[in-house]
Amino acid sequence: MERLSPATLAKLVPSVARPAGARPAGPRIVHLGLGAFARAHLAVYTQEANAKAGTAWQIVGVSLQRPDMREALKPQAGLYTLVTRAPEGPIFEILDVVTDVLVAPENPAAVVDILADAATRIVTLTVTEKGYCHLPSTGRLNLEHPDIGHDLAHPDAPRSAPGFLVAGLAKRRALGLPPFTLLSCDNLPSNGRVLRGLVLEFAAKVDPALGAWIESEAAFPCCMVDRIVPATTPADIAETAAAIGLQDASPVIGEPFRQWAIEDHFVSGRPAWEMAGAEMVTEVAPYEFMKLRMLNGAHSSLAYLGYLAGHETVAEATADPLIAAFLERLWAEIIPTVPAPPGVDLAIYARRLLERFRNPAIRHRTWQIAMDGSQKLPQRLLGTLRWRLERGLPSPALTLGIAGWMRYASGQDERGRPIDIRDPLAARFAEISSAAKGDAAALARGFLGLEAVFGTDLSARDDLHSAFAGELHALLSRGARQTLAHFPNRPPNAGAGIQRSDA
Ligand code: CS2
């Protein structure tokens, strides 16, 4: 079968939607961390905005680590298939808005050059939480991060996202060009402000005048991104080829739902993303709280408990009535902590989430979501827990979700098999787990002691320690399903303080 490319587009199965008109060659977005999510979100909005507004914004992707994406997309000149999986069946369409992919470690100078090119107007990022090289509990640059150490010593040949951004901005300033807009599209609260803090902190260390210039001239809008995009599997690749009639090495899979709320603060223009359904808003925080706490908080909790209970995917886990009942309880604890965005009913949002999680056409692995828990927990679950603790409200479902993470991170599943833990703190988890020797209180003490995750405030709380120890004891002795089966039927607001689910 022939490969998807501009030359073979005419051979596509006729029902497959394809781009109309010339390849976009106008103003440029450079995207750091071009993975499946950005190709199913940012790229879709940009492609659609171009079509509706008659513009030609193009996206050049940068891979900060591996060459895989370039290897897959280069022979296709950046073309790929978006597979939208609704329960009723998939829709296939071809996108052409990604025009090139650079691999940073192969040629960091080429990345700095394109960042400093006059046609580059916006730099977007999906580098995942750990790609910011910050301390999740404080939001500050992690000066002990090896890439940050390297980049501060070699600012012209960076490795990290902050290092590249500052190098690109420094070169623009030297060339007399205005800065670009920096748009973080990662699942971090106040993502734009966090990015701004990190870039300014980094720049000030390189050259205080550069820091001041970035501070006064650049823009770092916050945004909330949402679309469930599971990793592409070999089965997806085979199904795509059969459906479109051409070989695509890297299709992306997305659910039908997508949402993007963006603070409208750009220094050198932007695509008309609102024409593709993006919400340009003055304040993103309510959207972020809603999405990070309700969607991602539920996702992480069900990923850990679901994995332990033997569920491979989110759809399987949510089809388990015990997990579905747990999610209802969890959302009941989260909703009071979320300021509803204008016109949004959070109870309806929660119902919609359950439907999205249940979509059987999306095979989103619990193991995939379980990755990088140390970087995700603070914004997904711990902010919510803090909010409730400050008000003396009990949080049994949140406590069980977090204990599920500790149980998972201890590294063995319920049948004694090793879990493939992917996390920057994996080595610490292994130390904690081997020192605890299966003792719930010791495990709770070890994990809660991770100040980079829990902050000094939560780490120091004895009541939290005993609550987590209680849940861990239940999870270790009964397993996740039985623990969920014993999860209490009391309303989440009964009584004050932390309660154990088997108390
Ligand atoms: C997921 C997210 O992998 C994860 O941690 O929770 O990628 C989630 O699917 C997206 O944020 C949905 O917008």
Coordinates of C-alpha atoms and ligand atoms in Angstrom, one line a residue:
M1 CA 0.0 0.0 0.0
E2 CA 1.3 3.5 -0.8
R3 CA 2.2 6.0 1.9
L4 CA 0.0 9.0 2.7
S5 CA 1.7 12.1 1.2
P6 CA 0.8 15.2 -0.8
A7 CA 1.6 13.2 -4.0
T8 CA -0.8 10.4 -3.1
L9 CA -3.7 12.4 -1.7
A10 CA -5.7 11.8 -4.9
K11 CA -5.7 8.1 -4.1
L12 CA -7.5 8.4 -0.8
V13 CA -10.7 6.6 -0.4
P14 CA -13.2 9.2 -1.6
S15 CA -15.2 9.5 1.6
V16 CA -12.2 10.6 3.6
A17 CA -12.2 14.3 4.3
R18 CA -9.0 16.0 3.1
P19 CA -7.6 19.6 3.1
A20 CA -8.8 21.9 0.4
G21 CA -6.5 24.4 -1.2
A22 CA -2.8 25.1 -0.9
R23 CA -0.6 23.9 1.9
P24 CA -0.5 26.6 4.7
A25 CA 2.7 28.6 4.3
G26 CA 1.9 31.8 6.3
P27 CA 2.7 32.8 9.8
R28 CA 4.2 30.1 12.0
I29 CA 3.4 28.4 15.2
V30 CA 6.4 26.5 16.6
H31 CA 5.1 23.7 18.8
L32 CA 7.4 22.2 21.4
G33 CA 6.6 18.6 22.3
L34 CA 4.6 17.5 19.2
G35 CA 2.8 14.4 20.3
A36 CA -0.6 12.9 19.7
F37 CA -2.5 15.4 21.9
A38 CA -1.3 18.6 20.1
R39 CA -2.0 16.9 16.7
A40 CA -5.5 16.1 17.8
H41 CA -6.2 19.5 19.5
L42 CA -4.1 22.6 18.5
A43 CA -3.6 21.3 15.0
V44 CA -7.4 20.6 14.5
Y45 CA -8.3 24.1 15.8
T46 CA -5.7 25.7 13.6
Q47 CA -6.6 23.8 10.5
E48 CA -10.3 24.6 10.9
A49 CA -9.5 28.3 11.7
N50 CA -7.4 28.5 8.5
A51 CA -10.3 27.0 6.5
K52 CA -12.9 29.3 8.0
A53 CA -10.8 32.6 8.1
G54 CA -8.9 32.0 4.9
T55 CA -5.6 32.2 6.7
A56 CA -2.5 30.0 6.3
W57 CA -1.0 29.5 9.8
Q58 CA 1.3 26.5 9.8
I59 CA 2.7 24.5 12.6
V60 CA 6.3 23.4 12.9
G61 CA 6.7 20.7 15.5
V62 CA 9.8 20.2 17.7
S63 CA 10.5 16.9 19.4
L64 CA 12.6 17.6 22.5
Q65 CA 13.7 14.0 22.9
R66 CA 13.2 11.3 20.3
P67 CA 13.1 11.4 16.4
D68 CA 10.0 9.1 16.2
M69 CA 7.6 11.8 15.1
R70 CA 9.9 13.2 12.5
E71 CA 10.6 9.7 11.2
A72 CA 6.8 9.1 10.9
L73 CA 5.8 12.4 9.5
K74 CA 8.7 13.4 7.2
P75 CA 7.9 10.9 4.5
Q76 CA 4.3 12.1 4.6
A77 CA 5.4 15.8 4.5
G78 CA 3.6 16.3 7.7
L79 CA 0.2 14.9 6.6
Y80 CA -1.6 12.5 9.0
T81 CA -5.0 11.2 9.7
L82 CA -7.2 12.3 12.6
V83 CA -9.5 9.4 13.7
T84 CA -12.4 10.7 15.7
R85 CA -13.9 7.8 17.6
A86 CA -17.5 8.2 18.6
P87 CA -19.4 5.2 20.0
E88 CA -21.3 5.0 16.6
G89 CA -18.1 4.5 14.7
P90 CA -15.0 6.3 13.5
I91 CA -14.5 9.3 11.2
F92 CA -11.3 9.7 9.3
E93 CA -9.9 13.0 8.0
I94 CA -6.5 14.2 6.8
L95 CA -4.8 17.2 8.3
D96 CA -2.0 19.2 6.6
V97 CA -1.3 22.0 9.0
V98 CA 1.9 20.5 10.4
T99 CA 4.5 21.4 7.8
D100 CA 7.8 20.2 9.4
V101 CA 9.2 18.5 12.5
L102 CA 12.6 19.2 14.0
V103 CA 14.4 17.0 16.5
A104 CA 16.0 19.2 19.1
P105 CA 18.8 16.9 20.3
E106 CA 20.0 16.4 16.7
N107 CA 20.4 20.1 16.0
P108 CA 19.5 22.5 18.9
A109 CA 20.8 25.5 16.9
A110 CA 18.1 24.8 14.1
V111 CA 15.4 25.0 16.8
V112 CA 16.8 28.2 18.2
D113 CA 16.9 29.6 14.6
I114 CA 13.3 28.8 13.8
L115 CA 12.2 30.2 17.2
A116 CA 14.1 33.4 16.2
D117 CA 12.7 33.5 12.7
A118 CA 10.5 36.5 11.9
A119 CA 7.6 34.3 10.7
T120 CA 7.3 32.6 14.1
R121 CA 4.6 34.4 16.0
I122 CA 3.5 31.9 18.6
V123 CA 5.3 29.1 20.5
T124 CA 2.9 26.5 21.9
L125 CA 3.9 23.7 24.3
T126 CA 2.7 20.3 25.2
V127 CA 5.8 19.0 27.0
T128 CA 3.9 17.3 29.8
E129 CA 4.1 18.4 33.4
K130 CA 7.7 17.2 33.9
G131 CA 8.9 19.1 30.8
Y132 CA 8.7 22.4 32.6
C133 CA 11.5 21.3 34.9
H134 CA 9.9 22.9 37.9
L135 CA 9.0 21.8 41.4
P136 CA 5.3 21.0 41.1
S137 CA 4.6 22.0 44.7
T138 CA 6.1 25.5 44.4
G139 CA 6.0 26.2 40.7
R140 CA 9.7 27.4 40.7
L141 CA 12.4 26.2 38.4
N142 CA 14.1 23.0 39.6
L143 CA 17.7 24.2 39.7
E144 CA 18.8 20.6 40.5
H145 CA 17.3 19.3 37.2
P146 CA 20.2 18.1 35.1
D147 CA 18.8 19.8 31.9
I148 CA 18.4 23.1 33.7
G149 CA 21.9 22.9 35.0
H150 CA 23.1 22.1 31.5
D151 CA 21.1 24.9 29.8
L152 CA 22.2 27.6 32.3
A153 CA 25.8 26.6 31.6
H154 CA 25.3 26.3 27.8
P155 CA 22.4 28.7 27.0
D156 CA 23.1 28.5 23.2
A157 CA 22.7 24.7 23.0
P158 CA 19.8 24.0 25.2
R159 CA 18.0 20.7 26.0
S160 CA 15.0 21.8 28.1
A161 CA 11.8 23.7 27.1
P162 CA 12.6 26.7 29.3
G163 CA 16.2 26.7 27.8
F164 CA 15.0 26.7 24.2
L165 CA 12.4 29.4 24.8
V166 CA 14.9 31.7 26.5
A167 CA 17.5 31.0 23.8
G168 CA 15.0 31.8 21.0
L169 CA 13.9 35.0 22.7
A170 CA 17.5 36.1 23.3
K171 CA 18.2 35.7 19.7
R172 CA 15.1 37.6 18.6
R173 CA 16.1 40.4 20.9
A174 CA 19.6 40.5 19.4
L175 CA 18.1 40.6 15.9
G176 CA 15.8 43.4 16.9
L177 CA 12.7 41.3 16.4
P178 CA 9.7 41.4 18.7
P179 CA 9.1 38.3 21.0
F180 CA 6.6 35.6 20.3
T181 CA 3.6 34.7 22.4
L182 CA 4.2 31.7 24.6
L183 CA 1.2 29.5 25.0
S184 CA 1.4 26.5 27.3
C185 CA -1.2 23.8 26.4
D186 CA -0.3 21.5 29.3
N187 CA -2.5 20.4 32.1
L188 CA -1.1 22.7 34.7
P189 CA -3.1 25.3 36.7
S190 CA -2.3 28.8 35.5
N191 CA -0.1 27.2 32.8
G192 CA 0.7 30.6 31.2
R193 CA 1.7 32.2 34.5
V194 CA 3.8 29.1 35.5
L195 CA 5.6 29.2 32.2
R196 CA 6.1 33.0 32.5
G197 CA 7.6 32.5 36.0
L198 CA 10.0 29.8 34.8
V199 CA 11.1 31.7 31.6
L200 CA 11.7 34.9 33.6
E201 CA 13.5 33.1 36.3
F202 CA 15.7 31.3 33.7
A203 CA 16.3 34.5 31.6
A204 CA 17.2 36.6 34.6
K205 CA 20.0 34.1 35.4
V206 CA 21.3 34.3 31.8
D207 CA 21.0 38.1 31.5
P208 CA 18.8 40.3 33.7
A209 CA 18.2 42.8 30.8
L210 CA 16.8 39.9 28.7
G211 CA 14.5 39.0 31.6
A212 CA 13.2 42.5 31.8
W213 CA 12.6 42.7 28.0
I214 CA 10.7 39.4 28.0
E215 CA 8.7 40.5 31.0
S216 CA 7.6 43.7 29.3
E217 CA 7.3 42.6 25.7
A218 CA 6.2 38.9 25.6
A219 CA 2.8 37.4 26.4
F220 CA 2.0 34.2 28.2
P221 CA -1.7 33.6 28.0
C222 CA -3.2 30.8 30.1
C223 CA -5.4 28.2 28.5
M224 CA -7.4 25.2 29.3
V225 CA -7.1 22.3 26.8
D226 CA -9.3 19.3 26.7
R227 CA -9.7 16.2 24.5
I228 CA -9.2 12.6 25.3
V229 CA -6.4 11.3 23.0
P230 CA -5.2 7.8 23.8
A231 CA -1.8 6.6 22.5
T232 CA -2.0 5.3 18.9
T233 CA -1.7 1.5 18.7
P234 CA -0.6 -0.8 15.9
A235 CA -4.3 -1.8 15.6
D236 CA -5.2 1.9 15.0
I237 CA -2.6 2.2 12.3
A238 CA -3.9 -1.0 10.5
E239 CA -7.5 0.2 10.8
T240 CA -6.6 3.6 9.4
A241 CA -4.8 2.2 6.4
A242 CA -7.8 -0.1 5.6
A243 CA -10.2 2.9 5.9
I244 CA -8.3 5.5 4.0
G245 CA -6.6 3.3 1.4
L246 CA -3.1 4.7 2.2
Q247 CA -0.4 3.8 4.8
D248 CA -0.2 6.4 7.6
A249 CA 2.6 5.7 10.1
S250 CA 1.1 8.0 12.7
P251 CA -2.6 8.6 12.8
V252 CA -4.0 10.3 15.9
I253 CA -7.1 9.1 17.8
G254 CA -9.4 11.5 19.5
E255 CA -12.8 11.5 21.2
P256 CA -15.5 13.6 19.5
F257 CA -15.5 16.2 22.4
R258 CA -12.9 19.0 22.4
Q259 CA -12.7 22.2 24.4
W260 CA -10.2 25.1 24.5
A261 CA -10.5 28.2 26.6
I262 CA -7.8 30.8 26.0
E263 CA -6.9 34.1 27.5
D264 CA -6.9 36.5 24.5
H265 CA -3.5 38.0 25.0
F266 CA -1.2 37.6 22.0
V267 CA 1.6 39.9 20.9
S268 CA 1.9 39.2 17.2
G269 CA -1.5 37.8 16.1
R270 CA -3.1 34.4 16.3
P271 CA -5.3 32.1 14.2
A272 CA -9.0 32.8 14.5
W273 CA -9.3 29.8 16.8
E274 CA -12.7 31.0 17.9
M275 CA -14.0 30.2 14.5
A276 CA -13.1 26.6 15.2
G277 CA -15.0 26.6 18.6
A278 CA -12.3 27.9 21.0
E279 CA -13.5 30.1 23.7
M280 CA -11.5 33.3 24.0
V281 CA -12.1 34.4 27.6
T282 CA -10.8 37.0 30.0
E283 CA -10.3 34.5 32.9
V284 CA -9.3 30.9 32.4
A285 CA -9.0 29.9 36.0
P286 CA -12.6 28.6 36.4
Y287 CA -12.2 26.5 33.3
E288 CA -8.9 25.1 34.5
F289 CA -10.2 24.3 38.0
M290 CA -13.1 22.5 36.4
K291 CA -11.1 20.5 34.0
L292 CA -8.0 19.7 36.1
R293 CA -9.9 18.8 39.2
M294 CA -13.0 17.1 37.7
L295 CA -11.7 15.5 34.6
N296 CA -8.0 14.9 35.4
G297 CA -8.6 14.4 39.1
A298 CA -11.1 11.6 38.3
H299 CA -8.9 10.2 35.5
S300 CA -5.9 9.8 37.8
S301 CA -7.9 8.3 40.7
L302 CA -9.6 5.8 38.4
A303 CA -6.3 5.1 36.7
Y304 CA -4.7 3.9 39.9
L305 CA -7.7 2.2 41.5
G306 CA -8.8 0.8 38.1
Y307 CA -5.4 -0.5 37.3
L308 CA -5.2 -2.2 40.7
A309 CA -8.6 -3.7 40.2
G310 CA -7.4 -5.2 36.9
H311 CA -9.0 -2.8 34.4
E312 CA -7.0 -2.1 31.3
T313 CA -8.8 0.9 30.0
V314 CA -10.8 3.9 31.3
A315 CA -13.9 2.6 29.5
E316 CA -13.6 -0.8 31.2
A317 CA -13.0 0.8 34.6
T318 CA -16.0 3.1 34.4
A319 CA -18.2 0.2 33.3
D320 CA -17.4 -1.3 36.7
P321 CA -20.3 -0.1 38.9
L322 CA -18.0 0.1 41.9
I323 CA -15.7 2.6 40.1
A324 CA -18.7 4.5 38.7
A325 CA -20.1 4.9 42.2
F326 CA -16.7 6.0 43.5
L327 CA -16.5 8.6 40.7
E328 CA -19.8 10.1 41.7
R329 CA -18.6 10.4 45.3
L330 CA -15.3 11.9 44.1
W331 CA -17.1 14.5 42.0
A332 CA -19.4 15.4 44.9
E333 CA -16.2 16.2 46.9
I334 CA -14.6 18.2 44.1
I335 CA -17.6 20.2 42.8
P336 CA -17.8 22.6 45.8
T337 CA -14.1 23.5 45.3
V338 CA -14.6 24.6 41.7
P339 CA -15.9 28.1 40.7
A340 CA -18.2 27.3 37.8
P341 CA -17.3 29.0 34.5
P342 CA -20.0 31.3 33.2
G343 CA -23.1 29.3 32.1
V344 CA -21.7 25.9 33.2
D345 CA -23.6 23.5 35.5
L346 CA -20.9 21.4 37.1
A347 CA -23.3 18.5 37.9
I348 CA -24.1 18.3 34.1
Y349 CA -20.4 18.6 33.4
A350 CA -19.7 15.6 35.7
R351 CA -22.4 13.5 33.9
R352 CA -20.9 14.4 30.6
L353 CA -17.5 13.3 31.9
L354 CA -18.9 9.9 32.8
E355 CA -20.3 9.5 29.3
R356 CA -16.9 10.5 27.8
F357 CA -15.1 8.1 30.0
R358 CA -17.5 5.3 29.0
N359 CA -17.0 5.8 25.3
P360 CA -16.1 2.2 24.4
A361 CA -14.5 3.3 21.1
I362 CA -11.7 5.0 23.0
R363 CA -9.2 2.6 24.5
H364 CA -7.4 4.8 26.9
R365 CA -5.1 2.7 29.1
T366 CA -5.2 3.2 32.8
W367 CA -1.5 2.6 32.8
Q368 CA -1.0 5.6 30.4
I369 CA -2.8 8.0 32.7
A370 CA -1.1 6.5 35.7
M371 CA 2.3 7.8 34.4
D372 CA 4.0 10.8 36.1
G373 CA 1.7 10.8 39.1
S374 CA 4.2 12.8 41.1
Q375 CA 3.8 15.6 38.6
K376 CA 0.1 15.3 38.2
L377 CA -1.3 14.8 41.7
P378 CA -0.7 18.4 43.0
Q379 CA -3.0 20.1 40.5
R380 CA -5.4 17.2 40.0
L381 CA -6.1 16.1 43.6
L382 CA -4.1 17.9 46.2
G383 CA -5.4 21.4 45.6
T384 CA -8.9 20.0 46.1
L385 CA -7.9 18.2 49.2
R386 CA -6.3 21.4 50.6
W387 CA -9.4 23.4 49.9
R388 CA -11.5 20.9 51.8
L389 CA -9.0 20.5 54.7
E390 CA -9.0 24.3 55.2
R391 CA -12.8 24.2 55.7
G392 CA -12.8 21.1 57.9
L393 CA -14.6 19.0 55.3
P394 CA -14.1 15.3 55.0
S395 CA -12.6 13.9 51.8
P396 CA -12.9 10.1 51.8
A397 CA -13.0 9.7 48.1
L398 CA -10.0 12.0 47.4
T399 CA -8.1 10.2 50.2
L400 CA -8.8 6.9 48.6
G401 CA -7.8 8.1 45.1
I402 CA -4.5 9.4 46.5
A403 CA -3.9 6.3 48.5
G404 CA -4.5 4.4 45.2
W405 CA -1.6 6.3 43.8
M406 CA 0.6 5.3 46.7
R407 CA -0.4 1.7 46.4
Y408 CA 0.3 1.8 42.7
A409 CA 3.6 3.6 43.1
S410 CA 4.7 1.0 45.6
G411 CA 5.4 -1.1 42.4
Q412 CA 3.5 -4.4 42.7
D413 CA 0.1 -5.2 41.5
E414 CA -2.5 -7.2 43.4
R415 CA -1.2 -10.5 42.0
G416 CA 2.4 -9.7 43.1
R417 CA 3.6 -8.8 39.6
P418 CA 5.8 -5.7 39.1
I419 CA 4.1 -2.6 37.8
D420 CA 6.0 -0.7 35.1
I421 CA 6.2 2.7 36.9
R422 CA 7.0 5.7 34.7
D423 CA 7.7 8.7 36.9
P424 CA 10.6 11.1 37.4
L425 CA 10.5 10.0 41.1
A426 CA 10.3 6.3 40.4
A427 CA 13.6 5.6 42.1
R428 CA 12.4 7.3 45.3
F429 CA 9.2 5.3 45.1
A430 CA 11.2 2.1 45.0
E431 CA 13.2 3.1 48.0
I432 CA 10.1 4.0 50.0
S433 CA 8.4 0.8 49.1
S434 CA 11.4 -1.4 49.9
A435 CA 11.9 0.3 53.3
A436 CA 8.2 -0.1 54.1
K437 CA 8.2 -3.9 53.6
G438 CA 4.5 -3.9 53.0
D439 CA 3.6 -2.0 56.1
A440 CA 0.7 0.5 55.3
A441 CA 1.7 3.1 57.9
A442 CA 5.3 3.1 56.7
L443 CA 4.3 3.4 53.1
A444 CA 2.0 6.3 53.9
R445 CA 4.7 8.0 55.9
G446 CA 7.2 7.5 53.0
F447 CA 4.9 8.8 50.2
L448 CA 3.4 11.7 52.2
G449 CA 7.0 12.7 53.1
L450 CA 7.6 13.6 49.4
E451 CA 7.5 17.3 49.9
A452 CA 7.9 18.0 46.1
V453 CA 4.5 16.4 45.7
F454 CA 2.6 17.2 48.9
G455 CA 4.3 20.5 49.9
T456 CA 5.6 21.0 53.4
D457 CA 2.0 21.7 54.7
L458 CA 0.4 18.4 53.7
S459 CA 3.5 16.4 54.4
A460 CA 3.5 17.4 58.0
R461 CA -0.1 16.4 58.8
D462 CA -0.6 13.5 61.1
D463 CA -4.3 13.2 60.4
L464 CA -3.5 12.8 56.7
H465 CA -0.9 10.2 57.5
S466 CA -3.4 8.1 59.4
A467 CA -6.1 8.5 56.8
F468 CA -3.7 7.3 54.0
A469 CA -2.4 4.5 56.2
G470 CA -6.0 3.3 56.7
E471 CA -6.8 3.3 53.0
L472 CA -3.4 1.7 52.2
H473 CA -4.1 -1.0 54.8
A474 CA -7.5 -1.7 53.1
L475 CA -6.0 -1.7 49.6
L476 CA -3.1 -4.0 50.6
S477 CA -5.2 -6.4 52.6
R478 CA -8.5 -6.5 50.6
G479 CA -7.5 -5.2 47.1
A480 CA -9.0 -2.3 45.3
R481 CA -12.4 -3.8 44.3
Q482 CA -13.2 -4.9 47.9
T483 CA -12.0 -1.5 49.2
L484 CA -14.3 0.2 46.8
A485 CA -17.1 -2.2 47.7
H486 CA -16.7 -1.2 51.3
F487 CA -16.6 2.5 50.4
P488 CA -19.0 4.2 52.8
N489 CA -22.4 5.3 51.7
R490 CA -22.4 8.4 53.8
P491 CA -22.8 11.8 52.1
P492 CA -19.5 13.6 51.6
N493 CA -20.3 16.5 53.9
A494 CA -21.1 14.4 57.0
G495 CA -18.8 15.4 59.9
A496 CA -15.5 17.2 59.7
G497 CA -11.9 16.2 59.2
I498 CA -10.5 13.3 57.4
Q499 CA -12.4 10.1 57.4
R500 CA -11.2 6.6 56.4
S501 CA -13.4 4.7 54.1
D502 CA -13.5 1.7 56.4
A503 CA -13.8 3.8 59.6
Ligands
CS2_1 C1 -5.0 12.2 31.1 C2 -5.1 13.4 30.2 O1 -3.0 11.1 30.6 C3 -3.6 11.8 31.4 O2 -3.1 12.1 32.5 O3 -5.7 12.5 32.3 O4 -4.2 13.3 29.1 C4 -6.5 13.7 29.7 O5 -6.9 12.6 28.8 C5 -6.6 15.0 29.0 O6 -6.2 16.0 29.8 C6 -8.0 15.2 28.5 O7 -8.1 16.5 28.0

